[in-house]
Short mmCIF file of C-alpha atoms in Angstrom, two decimals:
data_model
loop_
_atom_site.label_atom_id
_atom_site.label_comp_id
_atom_site.label_asym_id
_atom_site.label_seq_id
_atom_site.Cartn_x
_atom_site.Cartn_y
_atom_site.Cartn_z
CA UNK A 628 -24.93 -8.53 -6.63
CA UNK A 629 -22.38 -5.55 -6.38
CA UNK A 630 -19.98 -5.31 -3.43
CA UNK A 631 -18.42 -1.95 -2.86
CA UNK A 632 -14.85 -2.06 -1.07
CA UNK A 633 -12.66 0.84 -0.32
CA UNK A 634 -9.46 1.66 1.32
CA UNK A 635 -7.50 -1.13 3.19
CA UNK A 636 -10.03 -3.69 2.40
CA UNK A 637 -9.15 -3.74 -1.19
CA UNK A 638 -6.21 -5.91 -1.01
CA UNK A 639 -7.49 -8.51 1.48
CA UNK A 640 -10.67 -9.00 -0.73
CA UNK A 641 -8.84 -9.38 -3.84
CA UNK A 642 -6.30 -11.91 -2.24
CA UNK A 643 -9.17 -13.82 -0.84
CA UNK A 644 -10.91 -14.02 -4.19
CA UNK A 645 -7.86 -14.98 -5.93
CA UNK A 646 -7.13 -17.63 -3.45
CA UNK A 647 -10.77 -19.33 -3.54
CA UNK A 648 -10.30 -19.59 -7.32
CA UNK A 649 -11.20 -23.17 -8.73
CA UNK A 650 -10.80 -22.76 -12.58
CA UNK A 651 -9.45 -19.53 -14.20
CA UNK A 652 -8.12 -16.00 -13.68
CA UNK A 653 -7.95 -13.40 -16.30
CA UNK A 654 -6.50 -10.23 -15.25
CA UNK A 655 -6.27 -6.97 -17.25
CA UNK A 656 -4.43 -4.19 -15.35
CA UNK A 657 -2.18 -1.32 -16.32
CA UNK A 658 0.25 -1.83 -13.62
CA UNK A 659 1.28 -4.78 -11.27
CA UNK A 660 3.89 -4.88 -8.97
CA UNK A 661 2.42 -6.33 -5.54
CA UNK A 662 4.61 -9.25 -4.79
CA UNK A 663 1.99 -10.88 -2.80
CA UNK A 664 -0.60 -11.15 -5.50
CA UNK A 665 2.13 -12.21 -8.14
CA UNK A 666 3.29 -14.90 -5.72
CA UNK A 667 -0.37 -16.08 -5.09
CA UNK A 668 -1.04 -15.99 -8.81
CA UNK A 669 2.02 -18.44 -9.49
CA UNK A 670 0.79 -20.70 -7.03
CA UNK A 671 -2.56 -20.86 -8.55
CA UNK A 672 -0.77 -21.38 -11.96
CA UNK A 673 1.27 -24.46 -10.23
CA UNK A 674 -2.28 -25.84 -9.24
CA UNK A 675 -3.06 -25.85 -12.93
CA UNK A 676 -5.54 -23.07 -12.69
CA UNK A 677 -5.65 -21.28 -15.93
CA UNK A 678 -3.71 -17.75 -15.81
CA UNK A 679 -3.97 -15.07 -18.28
CA UNK A 680 -2.68 -11.62 -17.53
CA UNK A 681 -2.54 -8.62 -19.67
CA UNK A 682 -0.45 -5.50 -18.51
CA UNK A 683 0.35 -2.16 -20.27
CA UNK A 684 3.96 -2.35 -21.26
CA UNK A 685 5.42 0.35 -18.91
CA UNK A 686 8.68 0.65 -16.55
CA UNK A 687 6.63 0.39 -13.69
CA UNK A 688 5.57 -3.37 -14.32
CA UNK A 689 9.44 -4.34 -14.81
CA UNK A 690 9.54 -3.90 -10.96
CA UNK A 691 7.57 -7.03 -10.46
CA UNK A 692 10.67 -9.46 -9.61
CA UNK A 693 8.99 -12.62 -10.93
CA UNK A 694 7.33 -11.42 -13.92
CA UNK A 695 9.33 -13.84 -16.25
CA UNK A 696 7.93 -16.65 -14.12
CA UNK A 697 4.47 -16.35 -15.48
CA UNK A 698 6.15 -17.17 -19.16
CA UNK A 699 3.60 -16.51 -22.04
CA UNK A 700 0.81 -16.62 -19.42
CA UNK A 701 1.32 -12.80 -19.45
CA UNK A 702 1.10 -10.57 -22.26
CA UNK A 703 1.41 -6.89 -23.13
CA UNK A 704 -1.31 -4.86 -24.46
CA UNK A 705 -0.93 -2.88 -27.61
CA UNK A 706 3.03 -2.77 -26.37
CA UNK A 707 4.19 0.02 -28.74
CA UNK A 708 1.09 2.34 -27.14
CA UNK A 709 0.41 3.96 -30.53
CA UNK A 710 -3.30 3.91 -30.30
CA UNK A 711 -3.98 3.98 -26.58
CA UNK A 712 -2.72 3.08 -23.02
CA UNK A 713 -4.50 -0.15 -21.96
CA UNK A 714 -5.90 1.38 -18.43
CA UNK A 715 -8.14 -1.20 -17.38
CA UNK A 716 -8.14 -2.66 -13.81
CA UNK A 717 -10.38 -5.86 -13.67
CA UNK A 718 -10.08 -9.58 -12.70
CA UNK A 719 -12.48 -12.22 -14.12
CA UNK A 720 -12.61 -15.32 -11.67
CA UNK A 721 -13.78 -18.69 -12.88
CA UNK A 722 -16.08 -16.81 -15.27
CA UNK A 723 -18.23 -16.19 -12.37
CA UNK A 724 -17.08 -12.86 -10.88
CA UNK A 725 -15.64 -9.63 -11.61
CA UNK A 726 -13.47 -7.38 -9.86
CA UNK A 727 -13.14 -3.74 -10.95
CA UNK A 728 -12.59 -0.37 -9.85
CA UNK A 729 -9.75 2.32 -9.61
CA UNK A 730 -7.19 -0.34 -7.68
CA UNK A 731 -4.02 -1.20 -9.99
CA UNK A 732 -2.24 -4.23 -8.51
CA UNK A 733 0.60 -2.16 -7.10
CA UNK A 734 2.43 -1.55 -3.89
CA UNK A 735 1.82 2.02 -4.10
CA UNK A 736 -1.76 1.23 -4.34
CA UNK A 737 -1.89 -0.93 -1.34
CA UNK A 738 0.21 1.56 0.80
CA UNK A 739 -1.09 5.12 -0.01
CA UNK A 740 -3.99 5.36 -2.21
CA UNK A 741 -7.51 5.83 -1.44
CA UNK A 742 -9.35 3.13 -3.91
CA UNK A 743 -12.38 1.30 -4.63
CA UNK A 744 -13.56 -1.97 -6.41
CA UNK A 745 -16.47 -3.30 -7.28
CA UNK A 746 -17.36 -7.13 -7.10
CA UNK A 747 -20.00 -8.22 -9.95
CA UNK A 748 -21.59 -11.64 -10.22
CA UNK A 749 -24.28 -10.67 -12.69
CA UNK A 750 -23.65 -13.00 -15.68
CA UNK A 751 -24.75 -10.52 -18.57
CA UNK A 752 -22.03 -8.12 -17.22
CA UNK A 753 -19.46 -10.95 -16.78
CA UNK A 754 -19.89 -12.08 -20.21
CA UNK A 755 -19.26 -8.39 -21.36
CA UNK A 756 -15.92 -8.32 -19.64
CA UNK A 757 -15.07 -11.68 -21.08
CA UNK A 758 -15.86 -10.40 -24.48
CA UNK A 759 -13.59 -7.21 -23.63
CA UNK A 760 -10.68 -9.37 -22.42
CA UNK A 761 -10.82 -11.49 -25.55
CA UNK A 762 -10.76 -8.18 -27.65
CA UNK A 763 -7.50 -7.40 -25.61
CA UNK A 764 -6.07 -10.82 -26.16
CA UNK A 765 -6.14 -10.03 -29.85
CA UNK A 766 -4.14 -6.73 -29.35
CA UNK A 767 -1.60 -8.03 -27.22
CA UNK A 768 2.03 -9.76 -27.57
CA UNK A 769 3.19 -12.61 -25.40
CA UNK A 770 5.85 -11.77 -23.02
CA UNK A 771 8.78 -13.36 -24.62
CA UNK A 772 8.40 -11.23 -27.61
CA UNK A 773 8.29 -7.81 -25.76
CA UNK A 774 11.29 -5.92 -24.56
CA UNK A 775 10.36 -4.82 -21.04
CA UNK A 776 10.95 -1.13 -20.27
CA UNK A 777 13.58 -0.47 -17.47
CA UNK A 778 12.47 1.12 -14.17
CA UNK A 779 13.11 4.66 -13.05
CA UNK A 780 14.70 5.21 -9.71
CA UNK A 781 11.67 7.23 -8.25
CA UNK A 782 9.26 4.51 -9.24
CA UNK A 783 11.58 2.00 -7.86
CA UNK A 784 11.37 3.71 -4.42
CA UNK A 785 7.77 4.13 -4.34
CA UNK A 786 7.30 0.52 -5.23
CA UNK A 787 10.09 -1.09 -2.95
CA UNK A 788 8.64 -4.23 -1.23
CA UNK A 789 11.32 -3.42 1.69
CA UNK A 790 9.74 -0.16 2.33
CA UNK A 791 6.20 -1.91 2.52
CA UNK A 792 7.62 -4.19 5.08
CA UNK A 793 8.93 -1.39 7.08
CA UNK A 794 5.88 0.75 6.79
CA UNK A 795 4.07 -2.46 8.35
CA UNK A 796 6.40 -2.52 11.24
CA UNK A 797 5.70 1.17 11.73
CA UNK A 798 1.98 0.81 11.64
CA UNK A 799 2.22 -2.03 14.41
CA UNK A 800 4.33 0.47 16.56
CA UNK A 801 1.54 3.20 16.15
CA UNK A 802 -1.10 0.89 16.98
CA UNK A 803 0.83 -0.33 20.19
CA UNK A 804 1.29 3.45 21.12
CA UNK A 805 -2.29 3.93 20.90
CA UNK A 806 -3.18 0.85 23.10
CA UNK A 807 -0.60 1.84 25.57
CA UNK A 808 -1.86 5.23 25.90
CA UNK A 809 -5.29 3.74 26.15
CA UNK A 810 -4.41 1.96 29.19
CA UNK A 811 -2.94 4.90 30.91
CA UNK A 812 -6.48 6.65 31.00
CA UNK A 813 -4.92 10.15 31.03
CA UNK A 814 -7.78 11.75 28.80
CA UNK A 815 -6.42 11.25 25.34
CA UNK A 816 -9.05 10.67 22.82
CA UNK A 817 -7.73 7.26 21.58
CA UNK A 818 -10.83 6.81 19.26
CA UNK A 819 -10.07 9.83 17.48
CA UNK A 820 -6.41 8.48 16.85
CA UNK A 821 -7.76 5.17 15.56
CA UNK A 822 -10.09 6.88 13.23
CA UNK A 823 -7.19 9.17 11.86
CA UNK A 824 -4.73 6.19 11.58
CA UNK A 825 -7.37 3.67 9.95
CA UNK A 826 -8.66 6.56 7.44
CA UNK A 827 -4.99 8.20 6.58
CA UNK A 828 -2.84 5.35 7.49
CA UNK A 829 -0.32 5.66 10.31
CA UNK A 830 2.49 7.02 7.99
CA UNK A 831 0.11 9.81 6.81
CA UNK A 832 -1.56 10.35 9.95
CA UNK A 833 1.81 10.85 11.35
CA UNK A 834 3.07 13.37 8.69
CA UNK A 835 -0.49 15.51 9.41
CA UNK A 836 0.39 15.71 12.90
CA UNK A 837 4.02 16.79 12.66
CA UNK A 838 3.00 19.43 10.01
CA UNK A 839 0.21 20.84 11.86
CA UNK A 840 0.64 24.68 11.82
CA UNK A 841 4.18 24.08 10.57
CA UNK A 842 5.20 22.23 13.85
CA UNK A 843 3.78 24.94 16.11
CA UNK A 844 0.83 23.41 17.02
CA UNK A 845 0.73 20.81 20.34
CA UNK A 846 -2.07 18.89 20.07
CA UNK A 847 -4.30 18.11 22.99
CA UNK A 848 -3.26 14.55 23.04
CA UNK A 849 0.39 15.27 22.86
CA UNK A 850 0.06 17.79 25.65
CA UNK A 851 -1.44 15.08 27.79
CA UNK A 852 1.04 12.54 27.08
CA UNK A 853 3.65 15.04 28.00
CA UNK A 854 2.02 15.72 31.43
CA UNK A 855 2.04 12.16 31.89
CA UNK A 856 5.79 11.86 31.30
CA UNK A 857 5.15 9.52 28.40
CA UNK A 858 6.34 11.31 25.26
CA UNK A 859 7.85 8.00 24.23
CA UNK A 860 4.10 7.16 23.09
CA UNK A 861 3.81 10.35 20.79
CA UNK A 862 3.58 10.01 16.95
CA UNK A 863 6.69 12.62 16.70
CA UNK A 864 8.95 10.04 18.75
CA UNK A 865 8.47 7.36 16.09
CA UNK A 866 8.95 9.62 13.22
CA UNK A 867 12.60 10.54 14.23
CA UNK A 868 13.81 7.18 14.74
CA UNK A 869 16.47 5.85 12.51
CA UNK A 870 14.71 2.67 11.93
CA UNK A 871 12.06 4.78 10.20
CA UNK A 872 13.83 7.18 8.48
CA UNK A 873 12.99 6.08 5.00
CA UNK A 874 9.53 6.66 5.52
CA UNK A 875 9.60 10.28 6.14
CA UNK A 876 10.97 13.53 4.27
CA UNK A 877 13.54 15.56 6.06
CA UNK A 878 10.85 18.15 6.64
CA UNK A 879 8.48 15.83 8.64
CA UNK A 880 11.51 14.78 10.72
CA UNK A 881 12.52 18.35 11.53
CA UNK A 882 9.02 19.25 12.61
CA UNK A 883 8.60 16.48 14.75
CA UNK A 884 11.99 16.79 16.37
CA UNK A 885 11.14 20.73 16.81
CA UNK A 886 7.92 19.71 18.74
CA UNK A 887 9.69 17.15 21.17
CA UNK A 888 12.36 19.67 21.85
CA UNK A 889 9.80 22.10 22.80
CA UNK A 890 8.24 20.08 25.21
CA UNK A 891 11.44 18.84 26.83
CA UNK A 892 12.10 15.54 25.39
CA UNK A 893 15.91 15.97 24.83
CA UNK A 894 16.39 17.59 28.42
CA UNK A 895 14.48 14.88 30.29
CA UNK A 896 16.67 12.08 31.77
CA UNK A 897 13.66 9.78 31.96
CA UNK A 898 14.04 9.51 28.14
CA UNK A 899 17.84 9.48 27.89
CA UNK A 900 17.94 5.67 27.30
CA UNK A 901 16.41 6.29 23.83
CA UNK A 902 18.42 9.03 22.60
CA UNK A 903 20.66 6.93 20.38
CA UNK A 904 17.86 5.65 18.40
CA UNK A 905 17.33 9.04 16.36
CA UNK A 906 18.70 10.49 13.69
CA UNK A 907 21.27 13.50 14.30
CA UNK A 908 20.47 14.02 17.84
#
């Protein structure tokens, strides 16, 4: 049986399979920075589940804060990278299933990327993955004998778990805005809004809306919340909040603010109680 997973389902699927493991977990991925998956693996290790991890020795992996806690259960494949980059993304659980695909176990993959995985329980295929894992082990070095490369500032920003948590909070706010808009029954196509945020994520969807025709397009839904005197429910309003400033570039915030100015957000006393929440207003 092969199960195909995509987009936001990937993390939850991997997490559940790891959580249900009974004997062993063999992981070979190029990059691993997701703190929730690493925490779960350490919990399984403490439960005497056999854990074996092979990573490529890259500065990205130094962002995994508890990497040393795995001890020599973690190895680096071809650490000098003279011949190749170990670019695998597979996990063998209890020698009974293989999870593989495009998904690296990183914060970036969970936040931004469109990904796919396959879950395979065909014994002949699993055996081939086990053979490849053993081959990787022969050309890998235990963690204690490898100098881990230092991370770059840009990568650190992308993989920052605090940013991930902030994005989760932003996602909750956007979904609440959509729910509240639906209750008003003012003619906004909330199904379209849900589809957009589910496909693109709320942060990316917000950027797309802000940048539409360089900030000059006022979408139908935005016009309707304006007419209902509820611009506080707009995506643009959330973009310029001080609270979420790290999630958006200056151009996106500038265009969102431009739309709100054109719609009278900052000249309407109804919204004055909110104005201190925004950057450079």
